mmCIF file of C-alpha atoms in Angstrom:
data_model
loop_
_atom_site.group_PDB
_atom_site.id
_atom_site.type_symbol
_atom_site.label_atom_id
_atom_site.label_comp_id
_atom_site.label_asym_id
_atom_site.label_seq_id
_atom_site.Cartn_x
_atom_site.Cartn_y
_atom_site.Cartn_z
ATOM 1 C CA MET B 1 -0.098 0.068 0.005
ATOM 2 C CA ARG B 2 1.177 3.398 -1.038
ATOM 3 C CA PRO B 3 1.450 6.444 1.326
ATOM 4 C CA PRO B 4 -0.828 9.230 0.709
ATOM 5 C CA LEU B 5 0.687 12.150 -1.303
ATOM 6 C CA PRO B 6 1.607 15.102 0.498
ATOM 7 C CA VAL B 7 -0.542 18.500 -0.250
ATOM 8 C CA VAL B 8 1.509 21.294 -1.455
ATOM 9 C CA ALA B 9 0.243 24.701 -1.921
ATOM 10 C CA PRO B 10 0.270 26.139 -5.317
ATOM 11 C CA VAL B 11 3.161 28.243 -6.195
ATOM 12 C CA PRO B 12 2.147 31.784 -7.329
ATOM 13 C CA ILE B 13 3.222 32.781 -10.993
ATOM 14 C CA PRO B 14 4.427 36.282 -11.151
ATOM 15 C CA GLU B 15 2.442 38.229 -13.606
ATOM 16 C CA THR B 16 4.484 38.998 -16.632
ATOM 17 C CA ARG B 17 3.412 40.742 -19.668
ATOM 18 C CA LEU B 18 3.886 38.892 -23.151
ATOM 19 C CA THR B 19 4.934 41.455 -25.707
ATOM 20 C CA PRO B 20 5.367 40.270 -29.260
ATOM 21 C CA GLN B 21 9.106 40.278 -30.059
ATOM 22 C CA PRO B 22 9.907 40.979 -33.499
ATOM 23 C CA ALA B 23 11.230 37.897 -35.136
ATOM 24 C CA LYS B 24 14.796 37.525 -35.746
ATOM 25 C CA ALA B 25 15.828 38.111 -39.413
ATOM 26 C CA VAL B 26 17.308 34.995 -40.787
ATOM 27 C CA PRO B 27 19.124 35.497 -44.053
ATOM 28 C CA ILE B 28 17.704 33.600 -46.872
ATOM 29 C CA THR B 29 20.575 31.914 -48.869
ATOM 30 C CA PRO B 30 19.685 30.232 -52.056
ATOM 31 C CA ALA B 31 19.896 26.417 -51.840
ATOM 32 C CA ARG B 32 22.958 24.969 -53.564
ATOM 33 C CA THR B 33 21.659 22.532 -55.740
ATOM 34 C CA PRO B 34 23.558 19.755 -56.981
ATOM 35 C CA ALA B 35 23.539 21.173 -60.401
ATOM 36 C CA ALA B 36 25.150 24.476 -59.760
ATOM 37 C CA VAL B 37 28.166 22.346 -57.306
ATOM 38 C CA LEU B 38 31.334 21.235 -58.456
ATOM 39 C CA ASP B 39 33.868 20.076 -56.202
ATOM 40 C CA THR B 40 37.331 22.056 -55.782
ATOM 41 C CA GLY B 41 39.201 19.868 -58.175
ATOM 42 C CA TRP B 42 36.749 20.878 -60.955
ATOM 43 C CA GLU B 43 36.731 24.608 -60.045
ATOM 44 C CA LYS B 44 40.561 24.707 -60.092
ATOM 45 C CA ARG B 45 40.700 23.231 -63.365
ATOM 46 C CA ILE B 46 38.130 25.688 -64.743
ATOM 47 C CA ARG B 47 39.663 28.625 -63.378
ATOM 48 C CA SER B 48 43.181 27.655 -64.463
ATOM 49 C CA GLY B 49 41.972 26.669 -68.029
ATOM 50 C CA ASN B 50 43.238 23.210 -67.445
ATOM 51 C CA ILE B 51 40.254 21.701 -68.686
ATOM 52 C CA ALA B 52 39.990 20.055 -72.301
ATOM 53 C CA PRO B 53 36.544 19.908 -73.731
ATOM 54 C CA ASP B 54 35.683 16.624 -75.162
ATOM 55 C CA MET B 55 33.167 17.970 -77.668
ATOM 56 C CA SER B 56 32.419 21.459 -78.878
ATOM 57 C CA ILE B 57 29.637 23.176 -80.925
ATOM 58 C CA ASP B 58 29.507 26.681 -82.198
ATOM 59 C CA LEU B 59 26.271 28.469 -82.208
ATOM 60 C CA HIS B 60 26.963 32.147 -83.079
ATOM 61 C CA GLY B 61 26.017 33.115 -86.631
ATOM 62 C CA HIS B 62 22.814 30.967 -86.234
ATOM 63 C CA ASN B 63 19.295 32.293 -85.842
ATOM 64 C CA LEU B 64 17.550 31.571 -82.378
ATOM 65 C CA ALA B 65 15.660 28.481 -83.720
ATOM 66 C CA GLY B 66 18.460 26.870 -85.723
ATOM 67 C CA ALA B 67 20.622 27.584 -82.605
ATOM 68 C CA HIS B 68 18.178 25.800 -80.160
ATOM 69 C CA VAL B 69 17.929 22.743 -82.464
ATOM 70 C CA ARG B 70 21.546 22.714 -82.843
ATOM 71 C CA LEU B 71 22.038 22.701 -79.122
ATOM 72 C CA ASN B 72 19.752 19.907 -78.495
ATOM 73 C CA GLN B 73 21.511 17.780 -81.160
ATOM 74 C CA ALA B 74 25.165 18.465 -79.663
ATOM 75 C CA LEU B 75 23.568 17.542 -76.025
ATOM 76 C CA ALA B 76 21.979 14.207 -77.565
ATOM 77 C CA ALA B 77 25.258 13.399 -79.099
ATOM 78 C CA ALA B 78 27.582 14.472 -76.190
ATOM 79 C CA ILE B 79 25.433 12.030 -74.014
ATOM 80 C CA ALA B 80 25.185 9.362 -76.310
ATOM 81 C CA ARG B 81 29.265 9.405 -76.340
ATOM 82 C CA ASP B 82 29.436 10.010 -72.721
ATOM 83 C CA VAL B 83 31.401 13.275 -72.992
ATOM 84 C CA ARG B 84 32.160 15.071 -69.740
ATOM 85 C CA VAL B 85 32.882 18.584 -70.939
ATOM 86 C CA LEU B 86 30.762 20.294 -73.844
ATOM 87 C CA LEU B 87 32.105 23.583 -74.964
ATOM 88 C CA VAL B 88 29.327 25.811 -76.350
ATOM 89 C CA VAL B 89 30.466 28.833 -78.339
ATOM 90 C CA THR B 90 27.583 31.493 -78.060
ATOM 91 C CA GLY B 91 29.313 34.604 -79.159
ATOM 92 C CA LYS B 92 30.181 37.664 -76.899
ATOM 93 C CA PRO B 93 27.476 39.233 -74.774
ATOM 94 C CA PRO B 94 26.346 42.676 -75.797
ATOM 95 C CA LYS B 95 28.706 45.594 -75.279
ATOM 96 C CA ALA B 96 27.289 48.563 -73.328
ATOM 97 C CA SER B 97 26.876 51.324 -75.805
ATOM 98 C CA SER B 98 24.621 54.384 -76.279
ATOM 99 C CA HIS B 99 23.665 53.203 -79.843
ATOM 100 C CA GLY B 100 20.354 51.091 -80.525
ATOM 101 C CA ASP B 101 22.319 48.975 -83.347
ATOM 102 C CA SER B 102 23.210 46.265 -80.621
ATOM 103 C CA SER B 103 19.746 45.039 -80.309
ATOM 104 C CA ARG B 104 20.421 41.509 -81.740
ATOM 105 C CA ARG B 105 23.742 41.167 -80.313
ATOM 106 C CA GLY B 106 23.957 38.492 -77.721
ATOM 107 C CA ALA B 107 20.563 37.006 -78.738
ATOM 108 C CA ILE B 108 21.659 33.386 -78.401
ATOM 109 C CA ARG B 109 23.619 34.106 -75.363
ATOM 110 C CA GLY B 110 20.740 35.675 -73.769
ATOM 111 C CA GLU B 111 18.503 32.635 -74.266
ATOM 112 C CA ILE B 112 20.846 29.606 -73.838
ATOM 113 C CA GLY B 113 19.966 29.713 -69.914
ATOM 114 C CA HIS B 114 16.309 29.119 -70.526
ATOM 115 C CA TRP B 115 17.078 26.396 -73.335
ATOM 116 C CA LEU B 116 19.344 24.491 -70.825
ATOM 117 C CA GLU B 117 16.859 24.571 -67.998
ATOM 118 C CA THR B 118 13.830 23.366 -70.454
ATOM 119 C CA SER B 119 15.966 20.985 -72.314
ATOM 120 C CA PRO B 120 15.117 17.027 -72.298
ATOM 121 C CA TYR B 121 18.750 16.625 -71.159
ATOM 122 C CA ALA B 122 18.534 19.061 -68.295
ATOM 123 C CA ASP B 123 18.945 16.338 -65.650
ATOM 124 C CA ARG B 124 22.287 15.453 -67.225
ATOM 125 C CA ILE B 125 23.707 18.790 -67.143
ATOM 126 C CA ALA B 126 25.771 19.025 -63.719
ATOM 127 C CA SER B 127 27.119 22.523 -64.083
ATOM 128 C CA VAL B 128 27.347 25.428 -66.381
ATOM 129 C CA ARG B 129 30.335 27.844 -66.208
ATOM 130 C CA ILE B 130 31.963 30.618 -68.379
ATOM 131 C CA ALA B 131 34.752 29.165 -70.365
ATOM 132 C CA HIS B 132 38.338 30.140 -69.782
ATOM 133 C CA PRO B 133 39.654 32.921 -72.135
ATOM 134 C CA ARG B 134 41.395 30.192 -74.321
ATOM 135 C CA HIS B 135 38.403 28.724 -74.928
ATOM 136 C CA GLY B 136 36.263 31.708 -75.752
ATOM 137 C CA GLY B 137 35.982 33.316 -72.299
ATOM 138 C CA ASP B 138 32.809 35.295 -72.084
ATOM 139 C CA GLY B 139 31.699 34.111 -75.642
ATOM 140 C CA ALA B 140 31.444 30.404 -74.555
ATOM 141 C CA ILE B 141 30.223 28.319 -71.802
ATOM 142 C CA TYR B 142 31.356 24.748 -70.572
ATOM 143 C CA LEU B 143 28.548 22.459 -69.860
ATOM 144 C CA ILE B 144 29.731 19.903 -67.324
ATOM 145 C CA LEU B 145 27.676 16.683 -67.938
ATOM 146 C CA ARG B 146 26.971 13.774 -65.436
ATOM 147 C CA ARG B 147 28.122 10.402 -66.088
ATOM 148 C CA LYS B 148 25.805 7.743 -66.848
ATOM 149 C CA LYS B 149 24.805 5.856 -63.537
#
């Protein structure tokens, strides 16, 4: 048999006013997706120019529709050959000028990001980087492709 529990007087709680505190600002950083992250070895090779593209395609000089088709064909061929680095020459981006004559300059360059995002091969693209000056600099990009699993 258990002994009866002792009776304890309630403890008074001091009156406190709860004032809403502003929420602490937490900086929102974009999530690093696997598609954007390369290991340091890759990054060093790209920065130093010690990367040799396995395949390249030159899109500048084509109209937008033709360049889009050629890009998808090149991606299909690169994936079929298990290429790791595809060099895509797009042409230089538009120069800042006060003249209105550069309206079409850099059109392919402006669209290529959208084309790659909506490509049927988007899941095979590990990363997109601006090419080293020896491979075209601002006028070209490296597409680092994922290996087959």
